[in-house]
Coordinates of C-alpha atoms and ligand atoms in Angstrom, one line a residue:
M1 CA -2.4 95.6 -137.8
K2 CA -3.4 92.4 -139.8
I3 CA -3.8 93.7 -143.9
L4 CA -4.3 91.3 -146.6
V5 CA -2.6 91.6 -149.4
T6 CA -4.1 90.8 -152.4
G7 CA -1.8 90.0 -156.1
G8 CA 0.9 90.2 -152.7
A9 CA 3.2 87.9 -154.8
G10 CA 3.7 90.1 -157.8
Y11 CA 6.2 93.0 -158.6
I12 CA 3.9 96.2 -157.1
G13 CA 2.8 93.8 -154.1
S14 CA 5.7 92.2 -153.0
H15 CA 7.7 95.5 -152.0
T16 CA 4.2 96.4 -150.0
C17 CA 4.6 93.8 -148.2
V18 CA 8.0 94.2 -147.1
E19 CA 7.4 98.2 -146.3
L20 CA 4.6 96.6 -144.3
L21 CA 6.3 93.6 -142.2
N22 CA 9.6 96.3 -141.9
E23 CA 6.6 98.8 -139.8
G24 CA 6.1 95.4 -137.8
H25 CA 2.6 95.2 -139.5
E26 CA 1.0 91.1 -139.9
V27 CA 0.6 89.6 -143.3
T28 CA -1.5 87.4 -145.0
I29 CA -1.2 86.9 -148.8
V30 CA -3.6 85.7 -151.2
D31 CA -3.1 85.1 -155.0
N32 CA -3.2 82.6 -157.4
L33 CA 0.4 82.6 -159.5
C34 CA -1.0 83.9 -162.2
N35 CA 1.6 86.2 -162.9
S36 CA 3.4 86.2 -160.3
N37 CA 6.3 83.0 -158.4
M38 CA 5.8 81.3 -154.9
E39 CA 9.7 82.3 -154.9
A40 CA 8.5 86.0 -154.2
V41 CA 6.9 85.5 -150.6
N42 CA 9.9 83.4 -149.8
R43 CA 12.3 86.3 -150.7
I44 CA 9.4 88.6 -148.8
E45 CA 10.4 86.7 -145.7
E46 CA 14.7 86.4 -146.4
I47 CA 14.5 90.1 -146.9
T48 CA 12.6 90.7 -143.6
G49 CA 13.1 87.9 -141.7
K50 CA 9.2 87.3 -140.8
E51 CA 6.7 84.9 -141.1
V52 CA 3.9 85.7 -144.0
A53 CA 0.7 83.6 -144.5
F54 CA 0.9 82.8 -147.9
Y55 CA -2.8 81.6 -149.4
K56 CA -2.6 79.9 -153.5
V57 CA -6.5 81.4 -154.2
D58 CA -7.9 83.2 -156.5
I59 CA -10.2 85.7 -155.3
R60 CA -13.2 85.2 -156.9
D61 CA -13.2 81.8 -155.6
R62 CA -15.8 82.7 -152.7
E63 CA -15.6 80.1 -150.8
K64 CA -11.8 79.4 -150.0
M65 CA -11.7 83.7 -149.3
G66 CA -13.9 83.3 -146.7
Q67 CA -12.6 80.9 -145.3
I68 CA -9.6 82.7 -145.5
F69 CA -11.6 85.3 -143.7
N70 CA -12.8 83.1 -140.7
E71 CA -9.1 81.7 -140.4
N72 CA -7.3 85.4 -140.3
D73 CA -9.1 88.5 -138.0
V74 CA -8.2 90.9 -141.2
D75 CA -8.0 95.3 -140.3
A76 CA -8.0 95.9 -143.9
V77 CA -7.2 95.1 -147.0
I78 CA -4.3 96.0 -150.3
H79 CA -6.1 95.6 -153.2
F80 CA -3.2 95.0 -155.4
A81 CA -5.6 91.3 -156.9
G82 CA -5.7 91.8 -161.2
L83 CA -4.4 91.7 -164.9
K84 CA -2.7 94.6 -165.5
A85 CA -2.0 94.5 -169.5
V86 CA -3.1 97.5 -171.5
G87 CA -2.8 95.8 -174.8
E88 CA -4.1 92.1 -174.1
S89 CA -7.0 93.8 -172.0
C90 CA -8.0 94.7 -175.6
E91 CA -7.7 91.1 -177.0
I92 CA -9.2 89.2 -174.4
P93 CA -11.3 92.1 -173.1
L94 CA -13.6 89.4 -171.2
E95 CA -11.2 87.3 -168.8
Y96 CA -10.2 90.9 -167.5
Y97 CA -13.6 92.1 -166.9
I98 CA -13.9 88.8 -165.3
N99 CA -10.8 88.5 -163.1
N100 CA -11.5 92.2 -162.0
I101 CA -14.5 93.3 -161.3
S102 CA -16.5 90.2 -160.2
G103 CA -12.8 89.7 -158.2
T104 CA -13.2 92.5 -156.8
L105 CA -16.9 92.0 -156.1
V106 CA -16.2 88.7 -154.4
M107 CA -13.8 90.3 -152.3
L108 CA -16.3 93.0 -151.3
D109 CA -18.8 91.0 -150.3
I110 CA -16.7 89.0 -148.1
M111 CA -15.3 91.4 -146.2
K112 CA -18.7 93.2 -145.8
E113 CA -19.3 90.0 -144.0
H114 CA -16.6 89.7 -141.9
G115 CA -17.5 94.1 -140.8
V116 CA -13.7 94.7 -142.3
K117 CA -14.0 98.1 -144.2
K118 CA -11.2 99.3 -144.8
I119 CA -9.8 99.6 -148.3
V120 CA -7.1 100.6 -150.4
F121 CA -7.7 99.6 -153.9
S122 CA -3.9 100.0 -156.6
S123 CA -5.9 102.1 -159.3
S124 CA -3.8 104.1 -162.1
A125 CA -3.2 107.5 -163.9
T126 CA -4.6 105.8 -166.8
V127 CA -7.8 106.9 -165.4
Y128 CA -7.3 110.9 -166.5
G129 CA -6.9 109.5 -170.2
C130 CA -5.1 112.1 -172.2
P131 CA -4.5 115.0 -169.8
E132 CA -4.5 118.8 -170.9
T133 CA -3.3 120.2 -168.9
V134 CA 0.1 118.5 -166.3
P135 CA 0.9 117.8 -163.4
V136 CA -2.2 116.2 -162.9
K137 CA -4.4 116.6 -159.8
E138 CA -7.0 114.3 -158.4
D139 CA -9.9 116.0 -158.8
F140 CA -9.0 115.7 -162.9
P141 CA -12.1 115.4 -165.7
L142 CA -11.5 111.3 -166.2
S143 CA -11.6 109.2 -169.1
V144 CA -10.2 105.8 -170.2
T145 CA -9.8 104.3 -174.4
N146 CA -9.4 100.9 -173.2
P147 CA -10.6 97.9 -171.3
Y148 CA -7.8 97.4 -168.5
G149 CA -8.1 101.4 -167.9
R150 CA -12.1 100.6 -167.8
T151 CA -11.8 98.3 -164.8
K152 CA -9.9 100.7 -162.9
L153 CA -12.5 103.8 -163.8
M154 CA -15.5 101.0 -163.1
L155 CA -13.6 100.1 -159.8
E156 CA -13.4 103.6 -158.5
E157 CA -17.0 104.4 -158.3
I158 CA -17.9 100.6 -157.1
L159 CA -15.6 101.4 -154.2
Q160 CA -17.3 105.1 -154.1
D161 CA -20.9 103.1 -154.2
V162 CA -20.2 101.2 -151.4
Y163 CA -19.3 104.2 -149.6
K164 CA -21.7 106.2 -150.7
S165 CA -24.5 103.1 -149.1
D166 CA -22.2 102.3 -146.0
N167 CA -20.9 105.0 -144.6
E168 CA -18.2 103.1 -142.1
W169 CA -16.4 102.3 -144.9
N170 CA -12.5 103.6 -145.7
V171 CA -12.0 103.5 -148.9
I172 CA -8.2 104.6 -150.8
L173 CA -7.7 104.5 -154.2
L174 CA -3.8 105.4 -155.1
R175 CA -3.2 106.5 -158.6
Y176 CA 0.0 105.2 -159.5
F177 CA 2.0 106.4 -161.9
N178 CA 4.6 104.4 -163.5
P179 CA 6.0 102.1 -161.3
I180 CA 9.8 100.7 -161.8
G181 CA 12.8 100.2 -159.8
A182 CA 13.2 96.8 -157.1
H183 CA 14.2 96.2 -153.7
Q184 CA 17.6 97.1 -152.7
S185 CA 18.5 94.2 -151.9
G186 CA 18.3 92.8 -155.6
R187 CA 16.2 89.8 -154.2
I188 CA 12.4 90.9 -155.5
G189 CA 11.3 92.4 -158.6
E190 CA 9.6 93.3 -162.0
D191 CA 9.6 89.2 -163.9
P192 CA 7.1 90.2 -166.9
N193 CA 6.5 87.1 -169.1
G194 CA 8.0 87.0 -172.1
I195 CA 8.8 90.2 -174.3
P196 CA 7.6 92.8 -171.5
N197 CA 5.2 95.5 -173.2
N198 CA 6.9 97.8 -170.6
L199 CA 9.9 100.4 -170.9
L200 CA 12.3 99.7 -167.9
P201 CA 11.4 96.1 -167.8
Y202 CA 12.9 96.3 -172.4
I203 CA 15.5 98.0 -171.8
T204 CA 17.1 95.7 -168.7
K205 CA 16.0 92.8 -171.0
V206 CA 18.7 94.7 -173.9
A207 CA 21.5 95.9 -171.7
I208 CA 21.6 91.9 -170.2
G209 CA 21.7 90.2 -174.3
E210 CA 18.1 89.1 -174.2
L211 CA 16.3 91.8 -177.2
P212 CA 18.8 92.6 -179.7
Q213 CA 17.3 96.7 -179.5
L214 CA 14.9 98.8 -177.6
N215 CA 12.0 100.7 -180.1
V216 CA 11.3 104.2 -179.2
F217 CA 8.1 104.8 -179.6
G218 CA 7.7 107.6 -181.6
D219 CA 10.5 111.2 -182.2
D220 CA 8.1 113.1 -183.1
Y221 CA 5.6 114.5 -180.3
P222 CA 5.8 118.1 -179.0
T223 CA 7.9 117.7 -176.5
E224 CA 12.1 118.8 -176.3
D225 CA 13.3 115.3 -177.7
G226 CA 10.7 114.6 -179.4
T227 CA 10.1 111.7 -176.7
C228 CA 6.5 110.6 -174.4
I229 CA 7.4 112.2 -171.2
R230 CA 6.5 110.4 -168.0
D231 CA 6.7 110.0 -163.8
Y232 CA 7.9 106.8 -162.7
I233 CA 8.3 106.4 -159.5
H234 CA 10.6 103.6 -157.3
V235 CA 8.3 100.9 -156.5
V236 CA 10.0 101.0 -153.1
D237 CA 8.5 104.4 -152.9
L238 CA 5.3 103.1 -154.0
A239 CA 4.8 100.7 -151.3
R240 CA 5.8 102.8 -148.4
G241 CA 2.9 105.2 -150.0
H242 CA 0.9 101.6 -149.1
V243 CA 1.8 101.8 -145.2
K244 CA 1.1 105.6 -144.9
A245 CA -2.0 105.3 -146.7
I246 CA -3.1 101.7 -144.2
E247 CA -1.9 104.1 -140.8
N248 CA -3.6 107.0 -141.7
M249 CA -7.1 105.9 -142.4
K250 CA -9.3 108.3 -141.6
N251 CA -12.9 107.7 -140.1
G252 CA -15.3 106.7 -142.0
G253 CA -14.3 108.3 -146.3
V254 CA -13.2 107.8 -150.1
E255 CA -9.5 109.2 -150.9
I256 CA -7.6 109.3 -153.6
Y257 CA -4.0 110.3 -154.3
N258 CA -1.2 110.5 -157.0
L259 CA 1.6 108.2 -156.4
G260 CA 4.3 110.1 -158.1
T261 CA 7.3 111.9 -157.9
G262 CA 5.9 115.3 -159.9
K263 CA 8.6 114.6 -162.7
G264 CA 8.3 113.0 -165.9
Y265 CA 11.0 112.2 -167.9
S266 CA 11.9 111.2 -171.4
V267 CA 12.1 107.6 -173.0
L268 CA 15.8 109.2 -174.2
E269 CA 16.1 110.9 -170.7
V270 CA 15.7 107.1 -169.2
I271 CA 17.3 105.3 -172.1
K272 CA 20.8 108.1 -170.7
N273 CA 20.8 107.8 -166.7
F274 CA 19.6 103.6 -167.3
E275 CA 23.6 103.7 -169.3
E276 CA 24.6 105.6 -166.7
A277 CA 23.4 104.0 -164.4
S278 CA 24.6 100.6 -165.2
G279 CA 27.2 101.1 -167.8
K280 CA 25.8 99.2 -170.1
K281 CA 24.8 100.3 -173.5
V282 CA 21.3 100.0 -174.8
P283 CA 21.0 100.1 -178.0
Y284 CA 17.9 101.3 -180.2
K285 CA 15.9 103.0 -183.0
I286 CA 13.3 104.7 -183.4
A287 CA 9.7 103.1 -184.9
D288 CA 6.3 104.7 -184.7
R289 CA 4.1 105.4 -181.5
R290 CA 2.4 103.2 -180.2
Q291 CA -1.6 103.2 -180.5
G292 CA -3.3 104.7 -177.1
D293 CA 0.0 106.7 -176.0
V294 CA -0.2 109.6 -174.2
A295 CA 2.4 112.2 -175.3
V296 CA 3.4 114.1 -172.1
I297 CA 1.0 112.8 -168.1
Y298 CA 3.0 113.7 -164.9
G299 CA 1.2 113.5 -161.2
D300 CA 1.4 116.4 -159.0
P301 CA 1.5 114.1 -155.4
S302 CA 1.2 117.1 -153.2
K303 CA -2.3 115.5 -151.8
A304 CA -0.6 112.6 -150.5
K305 CA 2.7 114.7 -148.6
K306 CA 0.0 117.1 -147.0
E307 CA -2.4 114.0 -146.2
L308 CA -0.7 111.2 -145.9
G309 CA 3.2 112.5 -144.9
W310 CA 4.4 110.3 -148.1
E311 CA 6.8 111.6 -150.9
A312 CA 9.4 110.2 -153.2
Q313 CA 12.5 109.4 -151.7
Y314 CA 14.1 107.6 -155.0
G315 CA 15.3 109.6 -157.9
I316 CA 15.3 108.6 -161.8
K317 CA 19.3 107.5 -161.0
E318 CA 18.3 105.1 -158.1
M319 CA 15.2 103.7 -160.2
C320 CA 17.3 102.9 -162.2
R321 CA 20.2 101.5 -160.6
D322 CA 18.1 98.9 -158.9
S323 CA 15.9 97.9 -162.0
W324 CA 19.8 96.8 -163.2
N325 CA 20.9 95.2 -160.0
W326 CA 17.2 93.1 -159.8
Q327 CA 17.9 92.4 -163.7
K328 CA 21.7 91.3 -163.2
N329 CA 21.3 89.5 -160.5
N330 CA 17.8 87.4 -161.5
P331 CA 19.0 87.2 -165.5
N332 CA 16.1 84.8 -165.1
G333 CA 13.6 86.4 -162.7
Y334 CA 12.2 84.0 -160.5
K335 CA 12.9 81.2 -162.4
K336 CA 15.6 78.7 -161.4
Ligands
LIG401 P1 1.4 91.7 -160.9 O1 0.7 91.1 -162.4 O2 2.8 91.8 -160.4 O3 0.6 91.5 -159.3 C1 -0.8 91.4 -159.9 C2 -1.0 89.8 -158.6 O4 -2.7 89.8 -158.8 C3 -0.1 88.8 -159.4 O5 0.4 87.9 -158.3 C4 -1.2 87.8 -160.3 O6 -0.6 86.7 -159.6 C5 -2.1 88.4 -158.8 N1 -3.2 88.0 -159.0 C6 -4.7 88.6 -160.4 N2 -5.6 88.0 -160.8 C7 -6.0 87.0 -159.5 C8 -6.7 86.9 -158.7 N3 -8.2 86.6 -159.9 N4 -7.3 86.4 -158.0 C9 -5.6 86.1 -156.8 N5 -4.8 87.2 -157.4 C10 -4.6 87.3 -158.5 O7 1.8 93.3 -161.2 P2 1.6 94.9 -160.0 O8 2.8 95.1 -161.3 O9 2.3 94.7 -159.6 O10 0.2 95.5 -159.8 C11 -0.4 95.9 -159.3 C12 -2.1 96.6 -159.0 O11 -1.4 97.8 -159.8 C13 -2.9 95.6 -160.6 O12 -3.7 96.1 -159.8 C14 -2.0 96.7 -161.4 O13 -2.8 96.6 -162.1 C15 -2.4 98.2 -160.6 N6 -1.4 98.9 -160.9 C16 0.5 98.1 -161.7 C17 1.0 99.7 -162.7 C18 1.9 98.7 -163.4 O14 2.5 99.5 -163.5 N7 2.8 98.0 -162.4 C19 0.1 100.6 -163.0 C20 -0.4 101.3 -162.4 C21 -1.6 100.7 -161.7
LIG402 C1 1.4 101.3 -169.5 C2 0.0 101.5 -170.0 C3 -0.6 101.4 -168.7 C4 -0.2 101.5 -167.1 C5 1.4 101.4 -167.1 C6 1.4 100.3 -166.8 C7 -0.4 101.7 -172.6 C8 -1.1 102.7 -173.9 N1 -0.7 102.3 -171.4 O1 1.6 103.1 -169.1 O2 -2.5 102.1 -169.3 O3 -0.9 101.5 -166.0 O4 2.1 101.2 -168.3 O5 1.3 99.0 -166.5 O6 -0.5 100.8 -172.6 N2 7.9 103.1 -174.5 C9 8.8 102.4 -176.0 N3 9.3 101.1 -176.4 C10 8.6 100.5 -175.4 C11 7.6 100.3 -174.5 C12 7.6 101.7 -174.1 O7 9.1 103.7 -176.1 O8 8.9 99.4 -176.0 C13 8.1 104.1 -174.4 C14 6.3 104.5 -173.8 O9 5.9 104.7 -175.8 C15 5.9 105.0 -173.3 C16 7.0 105.0 -171.9 O10 7.8 104.5 -173.2 O11 5.8 106.2 -174.0 C17 6.7 104.5 -171.3 O12 5.7 103.0 -171.4 P1 5.1 101.9 -169.9 O13 6.0 101.6 -169.2 O14 4.5 100.7 -171.1 O15 3.7 102.8 -169.5 P2 2.8 104.3 -169.8 O16 3.0 104.0 -171.2 O17 2.8 105.2 -169.6

C-alpha cells in the first residue's frame, strides 16, 4: 500500500516507516521537523535500502497538504504528527490545541476531498486517566487531566464522528502505553530536545554522564517497592503494531486497540534492568511525587492479539539494551 506518514521523522514514526518499508509498503513522510531531524529520514533509507518521499510541511498548511495528496496516490494515512509533552501542554495549551486539533482537522478534510478514508491515529493510554483496576481494556471509562491528553481524547471523538457521518471510513485508534527502546541497528532512536521528561531518555543521559543522577518521583505509592508501575513497550514492537493495523483494516469501522505488553514494571525495576543490560550504574535519589502521575497502569493487549495477530516480542531487557545502544552510538542524538 501507499502510506502517508505524518510525523514520520519522529521517534515512533521513524521506526514505523522502517517496518512499513520492510513489509513492502511505499512511504511518504510529511513532517515539519519541529521535534525531529532530517537525519532520521536519511537513516530510515539507510536501514531499509529503500527510498521515501519526504515533505518538510506543516500539516496545518492546507495548500501544501493538498499538493502532497495530488502528487501521491495515497491509500492510507498513519497520523503521528503532534506535540506530546504533558507539562508543556499545561504551559502553552493553545499551541497544543492549534497544532494537534487544527492540524488533524485540516488533514482529515483533505483526506475527504481526495477520497482517502483510511487512518491510523496515535492515541495514548493517557486517555484512561487513573484506572480503577488493571490491566486496562479498551472499553474502560476515559478521562483526561491535561491539555495534551484532552487533544488525544477529542481527536478520538472527532474521528468517531467522521465515521458516523460516512461509514466508508476506516479508523483505527491505537492507544500506546510507554514506548522505549530503539531500532537494533542503533541508527534511529528517541532524540528529545533539552532535558528529557520521560524515564528512559533520562536514564540513558545519566548513564552516559550527561546528567548527574535520576530523580525517582516518589517511593510511597501503593506498589511493592513504592515506585510507579508502567507498561513499557519496545518501539519496534509498537511500529509493527501499526503495520498490522494497516494490513487488517476492515471495510468501514472504528476499532480501538491497546498496544502494550500487558506487564508492568516499577521505576526501580527499570533502573535495575537497565543497569544489567548496559553494565552502567545509574545513580538515583528519591524525590517528591510528580504531579499527575498515576500509581499503576498497564494494558490488556489481548484484543490486538486476537484481531490483528499482533503481540509484543521484546521484553524489558531488550528495551533497555536497545535504548542504551542508541544512546551510546549517538551521544548527541542526530546532531553531528
Ligand atoms: P515525536 O515528537 O518524536 O514525533 C512527532 C513528529 O511530528 C515530530 O517529528 C514532529 O516534528 C512532527 N510534527 C509535530 N507537529 C507537526 C505539524 N503540525 N506538522 C508536521 N509535523 C509535525 O513524538 P513520538 O514520540 O514519535 O510520538 C508520535 C505520536 O504518538 C504523537 O502523536 C504522540 O502524541 C503519540 N504518543 C506518543 C507516546 C510516547 O510516549 N512517545 C505515547 C503515546 C502517544
Ligand atoms: C508520560 C505522560 C503521558 C504520556 C507518556 C508518553 C505524564 C504525567 N504522563 O507518561 O501522558 O503519554 O509520558 O510520552 O507526564 N519517572 C521518574 N523520574 C523521571 C521521569 C519519570 O521517576 O525523571 C517515573 C514517573 O514518575 C513514572 C515513570 O517514571 O512513574 C514513567 O514516566 P514517563 O516516562 O514520564 O511516562 P508516564 O508518566 O507514564
